Coordinates of C-alpha atoms in Angstrom, one line a residue:
X1 CA -38.6 -5.3 10.9
X2 CA -39.7 -8.9 11.2
X3 CA -38.2 -10.6 14.3
X4 CA -38.4 -14.4 14.1
X5 CA -38.8 -15.8 10.6
X6 CA -40.1 -19.3 11.2
X7 CA -43.4 -20.5 9.9
X8 CA -45.4 -17.3 10.7
X9 CA -42.6 -14.8 10.3
X10 CA -41.4 -16.0 6.9
X11 CA -45.0 -15.8 5.6
X12 CA -45.4 -12.3 7.0
X13 CA -42.2 -11.2 5.4
X14 CA -43.1 -12.7 2.0
X15 CA -46.6 -11.1 2.1
X16 CA -45.1 -7.7 2.9
X17 CA -42.8 -7.9 -0.1
X18 CA -45.5 -9.2 -2.4
X19 CA -47.8 -6.4 -1.3
X20 CA -45.2 -3.7 -2.2
X21 CA -43.0 -3.2 0.9
X22 CA -39.7 -1.7 -0.3
X23 CA -37.6 -1.7 2.8
X24 CA -37.5 -4.8 5.1
X25 CA -35.2 -6.1 7.8
X26 CA -35.2 -9.7 8.8
X27 CA -34.0 -10.8 12.2
X28 CA -33.3 -14.4 13.3
X29 CA -30.2 -16.3 14.5
X30 CA -31.5 -19.8 13.7
X31 CA -30.4 -22.1 10.9
X32 CA -32.8 -23.4 8.3
X33 CA -32.9 -27.2 8.3
X34 CA -34.9 -29.7 6.3
X35 CA -37.6 -30.0 9.0
X36 CA -38.3 -26.2 8.7
X37 CA -39.2 -26.4 5.1
X38 CA -42.6 -28.0 5.1
X39 CA -44.3 -25.2 7.0
X40 CA -42.3 -22.2 6.1
X41 CA -41.3 -20.1 3.0
X42 CA -38.0 -22.0 2.5
X43 CA -36.6 -24.4 -0.1
X44 CA -34.7 -27.7 0.2
X45 CA -32.3 -26.7 -2.6
X46 CA -30.0 -24.6 -0.5
X47 CA -29.4 -27.1 2.3
X48 CA -28.7 -26.0 5.9
X49 CA -28.1 -22.3 6.0
X50 CA -29.0 -19.1 7.9
X51 CA -32.7 -18.4 7.7
X52 CA -32.2 -14.7 7.2
X53 CA -29.9 -15.1 4.1
X54 CA -32.0 -17.7 2.4
X55 CA -35.2 -15.7 2.9
X56 CA -33.5 -12.5 1.8
X57 CA -32.4 -14.1 -1.4
X58 CA -35.9 -15.5 -2.1
X59 CA -37.6 -12.2 -1.4
X60 CA -35.1 -10.4 -3.6
X61 CA -36.1 -12.7 -6.4
X62 CA -39.8 -12.0 -5.7
X63 CA -39.4 -8.2 -6.2
X64 CA -36.6 -6.1 -7.8
X65 CA -37.7 -3.1 -5.8
X66 CA -37.2 -4.4 -2.2
X67 CA -34.1 -3.5 -0.1
X68 CA -33.5 -6.2 2.5
X69 CA -31.3 -5.9 5.5
X70 CA -30.4 -9.1 7.5
X71 CA -29.8 -9.1 11.2
X72 CA -28.1 -12.3 12.3
X73 CA -27.3 -11.2 15.9
X74 CA -29.5 -12.7 18.6
X75 CA -31.8 -9.7 19.1
X76 CA -33.9 -11.5 21.5
X77 CA -31.0 -12.1 23.8
X78 CA -29.7 -8.6 23.2
X79 CA -33.1 -7.3 24.4
X80 CA -32.9 -9.4 27.6
X81 CA -29.3 -8.6 28.3
X82 CA -29.5 -4.8 27.9
X83 CA -32.8 -4.1 29.6
X84 CA -31.2 -3.4 33.0
X85 CA -28.7 -0.9 31.6
X86 CA -30.1 2.6 31.0
X87 CA -27.7 3.6 28.2
X88 CA -28.2 0.3 26.4
X89 CA -32.0 0.7 26.6
X90 CA -31.6 4.2 25.1
X91 CA -29.4 2.9 22.3
X92 CA -31.7 0.0 21.5
X93 CA -34.7 2.2 21.5
X94 CA -33.1 4.5 19.0
X95 CA -32.1 1.6 16.8
X96 CA -35.6 0.1 16.8
X97 CA -37.3 3.5 16.4
X98 CA -36.0 3.6 12.9
X99 CA -38.6 1.1 11.8
X100 CA -42.2 2.1 10.9
X101 CA -43.5 -1.4 11.8
X102 CA -42.1 -4.2 13.9
X103 CA -43.6 -7.6 13.6
X104 CA -42.7 -9.8 16.6
X105 CA -43.2 -13.4 15.5
X106 CA -40.9 -15.0 18.1
X107 CA -43.7 -16.3 20.4
X108 CA -41.3 -15.4 23.2
X109 CA -43.0 -13.8 26.2
X110 CA -39.9 -12.0 27.4
X111 CA -39.2 -10.5 24.0
X112 CA -42.8 -9.4 23.8
X113 CA -42.8 -7.7 27.2
X114 CA -39.4 -6.0 26.8
X115 CA -40.3 -4.7 23.3
X116 CA -43.5 -3.2 24.7
X117 CA -41.6 -1.9 27.7
X118 CA -39.3 0.2 25.5
X119 CA -42.3 2.4 24.7
X120 CA -41.3 2.9 21.1
X121 CA -43.3 5.5 19.0
X122 CA -43.7 3.1 16.1
X123 CA -46.2 0.2 15.9
X124 CA -45.4 -3.3 17.2
X125 CA -47.5 -6.2 15.9
X126 CA -47.3 -9.5 17.8
X127 CA -48.4 -12.6 16.0
X128 CA -48.7 -16.1 17.5
X129 CA -50.7 -19.3 16.8
X130 CA -52.1 -21.9 19.1
X131 CA -51.6 -25.7 18.7
X132 CA -53.1 -27.2 15.6
X133 CA -53.5 -23.6 14.3
X134 CA -57.0 -23.3 15.8
X135 CA -56.5 -19.6 16.6
X136 CA -54.1 -16.8 15.7
X137 CA -53.6 -14.1 18.3
X138 CA -52.7 -10.6 17.1
X139 CA -51.7 -7.8 19.5
X140 CA -50.9 -4.2 18.7
X141 CA -48.7 -1.9 20.9
X142 CA -49.1 -0.4 23.4
X143 CA -51.4 -3.1 24.8
X144 CA -49.8 -6.4 23.7
X145 CA -48.6 -8.3 26.8
X146 CA -51.8 -8.1 28.8
X147 CA -53.9 -9.1 25.8
X148 CA -51.7 -12.0 24.7
X149 CA -51.3 -13.4 28.2
X150 CA -55.0 -13.1 28.8
X151 CA -55.8 -14.8 25.5
X152 CA -53.5 -17.8 26.1
X153 CA -54.1 -18.0 29.8
X154 CA -57.8 -17.7 30.1
X155 CA -59.6 -17.5 26.8
X156 CA -58.0 -20.1 24.5
X157 CA -57.6 -23.8 25.2
X158 CA -54.0 -24.2 23.9
X159 CA -52.9 -27.8 24.5
X160 CA -49.3 -27.4 25.3
X161 CA -48.9 -31.0 26.4
X162 CA -49.5 -32.2 22.8
X163 CA -46.7 -30.5 20.9
X164 CA -44.6 -31.7 18.0
X165 CA -40.9 -32.3 18.8
X166 CA -39.1 -32.3 15.4
X167 CA -35.4 -33.1 15.1
X168 CA -33.2 -30.1 15.1
X169 CA -35.6 -27.6 16.6
X170 CA -34.8 -25.7 19.8
X171 CA -38.0 -26.5 21.5
X172 CA -41.4 -28.3 20.9
X173 CA -43.7 -26.5 18.4
X174 CA -47.3 -26.6 17.5
X175 CA -48.9 -29.1 15.1
X176 CA -50.1 -27.5 11.9
X177 CA -49.6 -27.7 8.2
X178 CA -48.5 -25.0 5.8
X179 CA -52.0 -24.6 4.7
X180 CA -53.3 -24.2 8.2
X181 CA -50.8 -21.5 9.1
X182 CA -50.8 -19.7 5.7
X183 CA -54.6 -19.3 5.6
X184 CA -54.6 -17.7 9.0
X185 CA -51.6 -15.5 8.4
X186 CA -53.0 -14.2 5.1
X187 CA -56.5 -13.5 6.6
X188 CA -54.8 -11.7 9.6
X189 CA -52.5 -9.7 7.4
X190 CA -55.4 -8.4 5.3
X191 CA -57.0 -7.0 8.5
X192 CA -53.7 -5.7 9.9
X193 CA -53.2 -3.8 6.7
X194 CA -56.6 -2.3 6.9
X195 CA -56.1 -1.3 10.5
X196 CA -52.7 0.3 9.9
X197 CA -54.2 2.1 6.9
X198 CA -57.0 3.5 8.9
X199 CA -59.8 1.6 7.0
X200 CA -60.6 -0.4 10.1
X201 CA -60.4 0.5 13.8
X202 CA -57.1 -0.7 15.2
X203 CA -57.7 -3.3 17.9
X204 CA -56.2 -6.6 19.2
X205 CA -58.0 -9.6 17.9
X206 CA -58.2 -13.4 17.9
X207 CA -58.7 -15.2 14.6
X208 CA -60.5 -18.5 15.1
X209 CA -61.0 -21.4 12.8
X210 CA -64.6 -22.4 13.2
X211 CA -67.1 -24.7 11.4
X212 CA -68.3 -21.7 9.4
X213 CA -64.8 -20.6 8.4
X214 CA -62.2 -18.1 9.8
X215 CA -63.8 -15.6 12.2
X216 CA -62.3 -12.7 14.1

């Protein structure tokens, strides 16, 4: 399950399919608009449409073997609304437990904390990027919230006063090109795959763009 299929999430989803993932769910309630195209895995040709449907169609063209499920409901809001109701928490936990992996690419602190609080048995991977794509932060459950908050609060110098405010987006976003984001996402996904496969020790990490290249 990939929650949030903007710049980072759409690249994660496409990489999973390209690498052989056969069952994938995409969750996002947002529309794809022209200003989303330059940094994400979307096309101008389809005009304004639901991100989940366009990305699902594109990924189905990439692989004849993938089965894609689209979730258009606002899962982020559903998480926040049901967290105080015990039965809703149980139902949501059962629903989300069906997935082997959950990639949270929403960059939403509340979603991150609630997902982690559900104490699911599967693996949650949280991915976020700082302004200008200087760093990518990757957190694995069950220790996501503390790590991500510490990273953005005390370790990284994320200049939130210098954000890009494109027309049509819900909120300001970081300044970075497709190449900036894609190079970091691909490097991170390589190590995430190795960690989940057991070839590397599974641990939270910060990927930094330095003068000598990308370094964890």
